[in-house]
Amino acid sequence: NHDYSVDLTEVIIPPRSTIIGKTLIDLRFRSKFGLTTVALWRNGRSYRTDVGKMPLQVGDALLMVGSAAQIRALAQESDFTVLQSGHAARPRRPHKARLALTIFAITIFVALTGIIPPAEVLLAGALAAILTGCLNMDEAYRAVEWRVIFTIAGMLPLSTALIQTGLAARVGDVLTATFAPFGTWVFLGALYLVVMLLTQALSAQVTVVVVGAIAVNAAVDAGIAPTVAAILTAAACSSGFLNQVAHPVNVLVAAPGGYHPADYPRVGFGLMIVVFLALMLGLAVFWGVR
C-alpha cells in the first residue's frame, strides 16, 4: 500500500507563512504530522544536526521522511509548500487523465472564443472536473488560494475608495504632470517602473488592485487608452524578479536551484529589462502606441 510506504519529500517555507521564526520543536511538528526531518538547506548550506531547534526562515528547504499519507496531510497546510516525490506524487486517478485533459482543453477553448464570460467558463470547468470524479471536494477546496481571494476581497473596497474620493485621480494627475511632458514612452516607462517596484514589496494581487485605478486615471489624463494602462499594469505586477519574496515561485525555486538572495537582483534586472522592452514593442505593434 503506497499510503504506508516510506518516502522522501522536500518541503519549502513559503512567504507570509505563519511559522516563520518558529522551530519545529515549537510547532511539535513530529507529533502532529509524524514526519521526520532529515536535513535543512538554507542559503547554499546544508544542516543535518539540531534542525528542530533552528528558527525557520522564508525559502528554507526541509528534507523529510514519512509515509505518502503523512506527506499529503502536510500538503494541506498553507504554511508549507510540499514538493512531492516518489509514491506521494503518483497520480491517484490515472484513468481520469484523458478526461481531465479534455475538460481543460474545452474550458480554455470556450474561454478564448469569448462566447461566455471567462469567469463563468472556468467555474463550469472546475465543476465538471468535480462531477466527473477528476477531483473530489476536499481536493478542490485545497486547490483554491483562499488567502489570495480574501486579500483581494479586502483590498477591493480600498480601490473603490481611491476612485470615489478622487485620490486615484489626484495621484494620476501628479504622474501625468511629472512624466507626460517628456512623451508617451517616458510616461509609460515611469508608470511601469513605479508599479514594478511596488510589486517587489507587495504581492502582485494587492498591487494590481490598488494601483490599477491610479494607472488608468493617469493614462486617461495623458491621452492614452485605458486598455494600454491595464496591460502595462498587469505586466509590471508580473515582474517580481528582484527579491526572493516578491513572488511565491521565487521561493519555490530558491532551494532546489541553490539560489542566494543576491542572485535575484543580478538575474532579475536583466529579466525586468527584457519584459519591459517586449511590453513596449507589443504596445506599439498591437495597440498602436506612438
Short mmCIF file of C-alpha atoms in Angstrom, two decimals:
data_model
loop_
_atom_site.label_atom_id
_atom_site.label_comp_id
_atom_site.label_asym_id
_atom_site.label_seq_id
_atom_site.Cartn_x
_atom_site.Cartn_y
_atom_site.Cartn_z
CA ASN A 1 0.00 0.00 0.00
CA HIS A 2 1.62 3.25 -1.16
CA ASP A 3 -0.01 5.19 1.67
CA TYR A 4 2.15 3.37 4.24
CA SER A 5 5.43 3.06 2.33
CA VAL A 6 8.30 5.27 3.44
CA ASP A 7 9.17 8.12 1.11
CA LEU A 8 11.38 11.22 0.96
CA THR A 9 9.97 14.65 0.19
CA GLU A 10 11.18 18.24 0.12
CA VAL A 11 9.22 20.93 1.94
CA ILE A 12 9.74 24.67 1.44
CA ILE A 13 8.70 27.51 3.76
CA PRO A 14 6.73 29.99 1.59
CA PRO A 15 6.45 33.78 2.04
CA ARG A 16 3.95 35.03 4.61
CA SER A 17 3.91 31.65 6.37
CA THR A 18 2.78 31.94 9.99
CA ILE A 19 5.54 29.60 11.20
CA ILE A 20 8.44 31.86 10.16
CA GLY A 21 10.67 32.43 13.19
CA LYS A 22 9.43 29.30 14.97
CA THR A 23 11.26 26.00 15.34
CA LEU A 24 9.98 22.53 14.52
CA ILE A 25 10.12 21.76 18.22
CA ASP A 26 7.93 24.80 18.97
CA LEU A 27 5.43 23.51 16.41
CA ARG A 28 5.54 19.95 17.81
CA PHE A 29 5.97 19.02 14.18
CA ARG A 30 6.81 15.33 14.52
CA SER A 31 3.99 14.54 16.92
CA LYS A 32 1.50 16.48 14.78
CA PHE A 33 2.44 15.22 11.31
CA GLY A 34 4.52 12.10 12.00
CA LEU A 35 7.26 13.16 9.59
CA THR A 36 10.97 13.03 10.42
CA THR A 37 13.13 15.95 9.30
CA VAL A 38 16.46 14.70 7.96
CA ALA A 39 18.15 17.93 6.85
CA LEU A 40 17.64 21.64 6.21
CA TRP A 41 19.00 23.61 3.23
CA ARG A 42 19.47 27.35 3.74
CA ASN A 43 21.42 29.89 1.67
CA GLY A 44 23.51 27.27 -0.09
CA ARG A 45 24.39 25.34 3.07
CA SER A 46 23.08 22.03 4.39
CA TYR A 47 22.33 21.45 8.09
CA ARG A 48 21.87 17.92 9.44
CA THR A 49 22.05 18.37 13.21
CA ASP A 50 19.77 20.27 15.58
CA VAL A 51 17.44 21.10 12.69
CA GLY A 52 14.47 21.05 15.05
CA LYS A 53 15.98 23.88 17.10
CA MET A 54 16.61 26.25 14.16
CA PRO A 55 14.09 29.09 13.65
CA LEU A 56 12.53 28.66 10.23
CA GLN A 57 13.09 31.27 7.51
CA VAL A 58 11.45 32.04 4.18
CA GLY A 59 12.87 29.75 1.49
CA ASP A 60 14.16 27.07 3.88
CA ALA A 61 14.06 23.63 2.26
CA LEU A 62 13.46 20.71 4.59
CA LEU A 63 14.15 17.10 3.61
CA MET A 64 11.62 14.86 5.34
CA VAL A 65 10.85 11.15 5.64
CA GLY A 66 7.38 9.72 6.10
CA SER A 67 4.51 7.87 4.50
CA ALA A 68 2.65 9.15 1.44
CA ALA A 69 -0.43 9.70 3.60
CA GLN A 70 1.55 11.84 6.06
CA ILE A 71 3.07 13.85 3.21
CA ARG A 72 -0.36 14.51 1.70
CA ALA A 73 -1.63 15.62 5.11
CA LEU A 74 1.23 18.12 5.38
CA ALA A 75 0.49 19.37 1.85
CA GLN A 76 -2.91 20.55 3.09
CA GLU A 77 -1.21 23.05 5.41
CA SER A 78 -0.81 26.51 3.86
CA ASP A 79 2.31 27.17 5.96
CA PHE A 80 4.27 24.56 3.99
CA THR A 81 4.87 24.01 0.28
CA VAL A 82 5.41 20.32 -0.35
CA LEU A 83 7.42 19.30 -3.41
CA GLN A 84 6.17 15.74 -3.52
CA SER A 85 8.18 12.87 -4.90
CA GLY A 86 8.06 9.12 -5.17
CA HIS A 87 4.85 7.42 -4.08
CA ALA A 88 3.38 10.65 -2.73
CA ALA A 89 3.48 12.25 -6.15
CA ARG A 90 1.99 9.35 -8.10
CA PRO A 91 -1.39 10.19 -9.59
CA ARG A 92 -4.26 8.59 -7.72
CA ARG A 93 -6.62 8.57 -10.70
CA PRO A 94 -4.55 7.85 -13.82
CA HIS A 95 -7.67 6.57 -15.62
CA LYS A 96 -9.12 10.11 -15.39
CA ALA A 97 -6.14 11.78 -17.09
CA ARG A 98 -7.66 11.94 -20.58
CA LEU A 99 -10.98 13.17 -19.23
CA ALA A 100 -9.25 15.90 -17.19
CA LEU A 101 -7.23 16.98 -20.24
CA THR A 102 -10.40 17.09 -22.35
CA ILE A 103 -12.21 19.25 -19.79
CA PHE A 104 -9.20 21.56 -19.58
CA ALA A 105 -8.93 21.92 -23.38
CA ILE A 106 -12.66 22.61 -23.82
CA THR A 107 -12.63 25.15 -20.99
CA ILE A 108 -9.69 27.09 -22.44
CA PHE A 109 -11.13 26.97 -25.98
CA VAL A 110 -14.56 28.28 -24.92
CA ALA A 111 -12.94 30.98 -22.78
CA LEU A 112 -10.82 32.14 -25.73
CA THR A 113 -13.83 32.38 -28.04
CA GLY A 114 -15.46 34.94 -25.76
CA ILE A 115 -18.92 33.38 -26.22
CA ILE A 116 -19.27 33.06 -22.45
CA PRO A 117 -17.52 35.24 -19.85
CA PRO A 118 -14.19 33.59 -18.84
CA ALA A 119 -15.06 33.52 -15.13
CA GLU A 120 -18.22 31.51 -15.82
CA VAL A 121 -16.40 29.16 -18.20
CA LEU A 122 -13.63 28.44 -15.69
CA LEU A 123 -16.16 27.84 -12.92
CA ALA A 124 -18.05 25.43 -15.18
CA GLY A 125 -14.79 23.63 -15.98
CA ALA A 126 -13.98 23.27 -12.28
CA LEU A 127 -17.46 21.90 -11.56
CA ALA A 128 -17.12 19.46 -14.47
CA ALA A 129 -13.83 18.18 -13.04
CA ILE A 130 -15.52 17.55 -9.69
CA LEU A 131 -18.71 16.00 -11.09
CA THR A 132 -16.75 13.62 -13.33
CA GLY A 133 -14.55 12.47 -10.45
CA CYS A 134 -11.27 14.02 -11.62
CA LEU A 135 -11.21 15.83 -8.27
CA ASN A 136 -13.08 15.29 -5.04
CA MET A 137 -14.48 18.12 -2.95
CA ASP A 138 -11.57 18.15 -0.49
CA GLU A 139 -9.01 18.41 -3.29
CA ALA A 140 -10.99 21.16 -4.99
CA TYR A 141 -11.19 23.10 -1.72
CA ARG A 142 -7.44 22.79 -1.14
CA ALA A 143 -6.69 23.90 -4.71
CA VAL A 144 -8.24 27.33 -4.06
CA GLU A 145 -5.86 30.02 -2.78
CA TRP A 146 -8.26 31.30 -0.13
CA ARG A 147 -5.78 33.78 1.32
CA VAL A 148 -5.41 35.44 -2.08
CA ILE A 149 -9.18 35.61 -2.53
CA PHE A 150 -9.76 37.18 0.88
CA THR A 151 -6.84 39.57 0.38
CA ILE A 152 -8.29 40.78 -2.91
CA ALA A 153 -11.77 40.98 -1.40
CA GLY A 154 -10.38 43.13 1.40
CA MET A 155 -8.47 45.39 -0.99
CA LEU A 156 -11.31 45.98 -3.46
CA PRO A 157 -13.08 48.46 -1.12
CA LEU A 158 -9.77 50.36 -0.89
CA SER A 159 -9.59 50.52 -4.68
CA THR A 160 -13.20 51.76 -4.80
CA ALA A 161 -12.41 54.36 -2.14
CA LEU A 162 -9.41 55.60 -4.13
CA ILE A 163 -11.71 56.23 -7.09
CA GLN A 164 -14.70 57.70 -5.24
CA THR A 165 -12.65 60.06 -3.08
CA GLY A 166 -10.75 61.33 -6.08
CA LEU A 167 -7.39 60.24 -4.67
CA ALA A 168 -6.70 58.00 -7.67
CA ALA A 169 -7.35 60.94 -9.99
CA ARG A 170 -5.05 63.21 -7.96
CA VAL A 171 -2.19 60.72 -7.92
CA GLY A 172 -2.79 60.13 -11.61
CA ASP A 173 -2.61 63.88 -12.23
CA VAL A 174 0.75 64.03 -10.44
CA LEU A 175 2.16 61.19 -12.54
CA THR A 176 0.83 62.80 -15.70
CA ALA A 177 2.17 66.25 -14.85
CA THR A 178 5.58 64.82 -13.95
CA PHE A 179 6.22 62.43 -16.83
CA ALA A 180 3.75 63.12 -19.67
CA PRO A 181 5.60 66.27 -20.88
CA PHE A 182 8.56 64.05 -21.77
CA GLY A 183 6.49 61.98 -24.19
CA THR A 184 4.33 58.87 -24.22
CA TRP A 185 7.16 56.37 -23.94
CA VAL A 186 8.77 58.11 -20.96
CA PHE A 187 5.38 58.25 -19.25
CA LEU A 188 4.72 54.53 -19.84
CA GLY A 189 8.24 53.64 -18.72
CA ALA A 190 7.84 55.60 -15.48
CA LEU A 191 4.45 54.00 -14.84
CA TYR A 192 5.92 50.54 -15.38
CA LEU A 193 8.81 51.31 -13.02
CA VAL A 194 6.52 52.55 -10.22
CA VAL A 195 4.21 49.53 -10.41
CA MET A 196 7.09 47.08 -10.72
CA LEU A 197 8.85 48.46 -7.62
CA LEU A 198 5.63 48.26 -5.60
CA THR A 199 5.29 44.63 -6.66
CA GLN A 200 8.65 43.82 -5.02
CA ALA A 201 7.24 44.87 -1.63
CA LEU A 202 3.59 43.86 -2.01
CA SER A 203 2.07 40.80 -3.62
CA ALA A 204 1.12 41.15 -7.28
CA GLN A 205 -2.56 40.69 -6.45
CA VAL A 206 -2.59 43.54 -3.94
CA THR A 207 -0.56 45.83 -6.20
CA VAL A 208 -2.82 45.44 -9.21
CA VAL A 209 -5.95 46.12 -7.16
CA VAL A 210 -4.53 49.24 -5.52
CA VAL A 211 -2.53 50.69 -8.41
CA GLY A 212 -4.85 49.72 -11.25
CA ALA A 213 -7.22 52.64 -10.76
CA ILE A 214 -4.35 55.12 -10.44
CA ALA A 215 -2.67 53.83 -13.61
CA VAL A 216 -5.90 54.07 -15.62
CA ASN A 217 -6.57 57.63 -14.43
CA ALA A 218 -3.02 58.69 -15.24
CA ALA A 219 -3.24 57.15 -18.72
CA VAL A 220 -6.54 58.86 -19.50
CA ASP A 221 -5.10 62.22 -18.40
CA ALA A 222 -2.12 61.62 -20.69
CA GLY A 223 -4.38 60.80 -23.62
CA ILE A 224 -3.54 57.09 -23.59
CA ALA A 225 -6.17 54.35 -23.89
CA PRO A 226 -7.15 52.75 -20.55
CA THR A 227 -6.56 49.31 -22.10
CA VAL A 228 -2.89 50.16 -22.55
CA ALA A 229 -2.59 51.16 -18.88
CA ALA A 230 -4.30 47.93 -17.79
CA ILE A 231 -1.95 45.77 -19.87
CA LEU A 232 1.10 47.66 -18.64
CA THR A 233 -0.02 47.32 -15.01
CA ALA A 234 -0.61 43.58 -15.40
CA ALA A 235 2.84 43.09 -16.94
CA ALA A 236 4.55 45.20 -14.26
CA CYS A 237 2.78 43.28 -11.49
CA SER A 238 4.15 40.06 -13.00
CA SER A 239 7.73 41.37 -12.84
CA GLY A 240 8.55 40.32 -9.29
CA PHE A 241 12.10 39.28 -10.13
CA LEU A 242 14.24 41.35 -7.78
CA ASN A 243 13.91 39.56 -4.45
CA GLN A 244 13.12 36.18 -3.02
CA VAL A 245 9.69 37.02 -1.60
CA ALA A 246 8.26 39.12 -4.44
CA HIS A 247 6.51 36.07 -5.87
CA PRO A 248 5.84 32.56 -4.47
CA VAL A 249 7.61 30.98 -7.46
CA ASN A 250 10.84 32.73 -6.43
CA VAL A 251 10.75 30.87 -3.13
CA LEU A 252 9.90 27.55 -4.74
CA VAL A 253 12.96 27.61 -6.98
CA ALA A 254 15.35 29.01 -4.36
CA ALA A 255 16.22 25.82 -2.51
CA PRO A 256 16.18 23.34 -5.44
CA GLY A 257 18.29 25.71 -7.53
CA GLY A 258 20.62 26.66 -4.70
CA TYR A 259 19.96 30.37 -5.27
CA HIS A 260 21.15 33.06 -2.86
CA PRO A 261 19.26 36.34 -2.19
CA ALA A 262 21.85 38.22 -4.27
CA ASP A 263 21.08 36.03 -7.29
CA TYR A 264 17.62 37.52 -7.71
CA PRO A 265 18.57 41.15 -8.43
CA ARG A 266 21.55 40.02 -10.51
CA VAL A 267 19.33 37.99 -12.85
CA GLY A 268 16.14 39.91 -12.16
CA PHE A 269 17.30 43.24 -13.57
CA GLY A 270 18.01 41.58 -16.89
CA LEU A 271 14.63 39.85 -16.93
CA MET A 272 12.93 43.11 -16.00
CA ILE A 273 14.55 44.88 -18.96
CA VAL A 274 13.55 42.05 -21.32
CA VAL A 275 9.93 42.17 -20.12
CA PHE A 276 9.88 45.96 -20.38
CA LEU A 277 11.24 46.01 -23.94
CA ALA A 278 8.88 43.23 -25.04
CA LEU A 279 5.98 45.10 -23.45
CA MET A 280 6.84 48.37 -25.19
CA LEU A 281 7.17 46.56 -28.52
CA GLY A 282 3.83 44.85 -28.00
CA LEU A 283 2.10 48.11 -27.14
CA ALA A 284 3.49 49.70 -30.30
CA VAL A 285 2.64 46.80 -32.62
CA PHE A 286 -0.71 45.61 -31.27
CA TRP A 287 -2.16 48.71 -29.60
CA GLY A 288 -0.72 51.40 -31.82
CA VAL A 289 1.06 53.37 -29.10
CA ARG A 290 3.26 56.06 -30.62
#
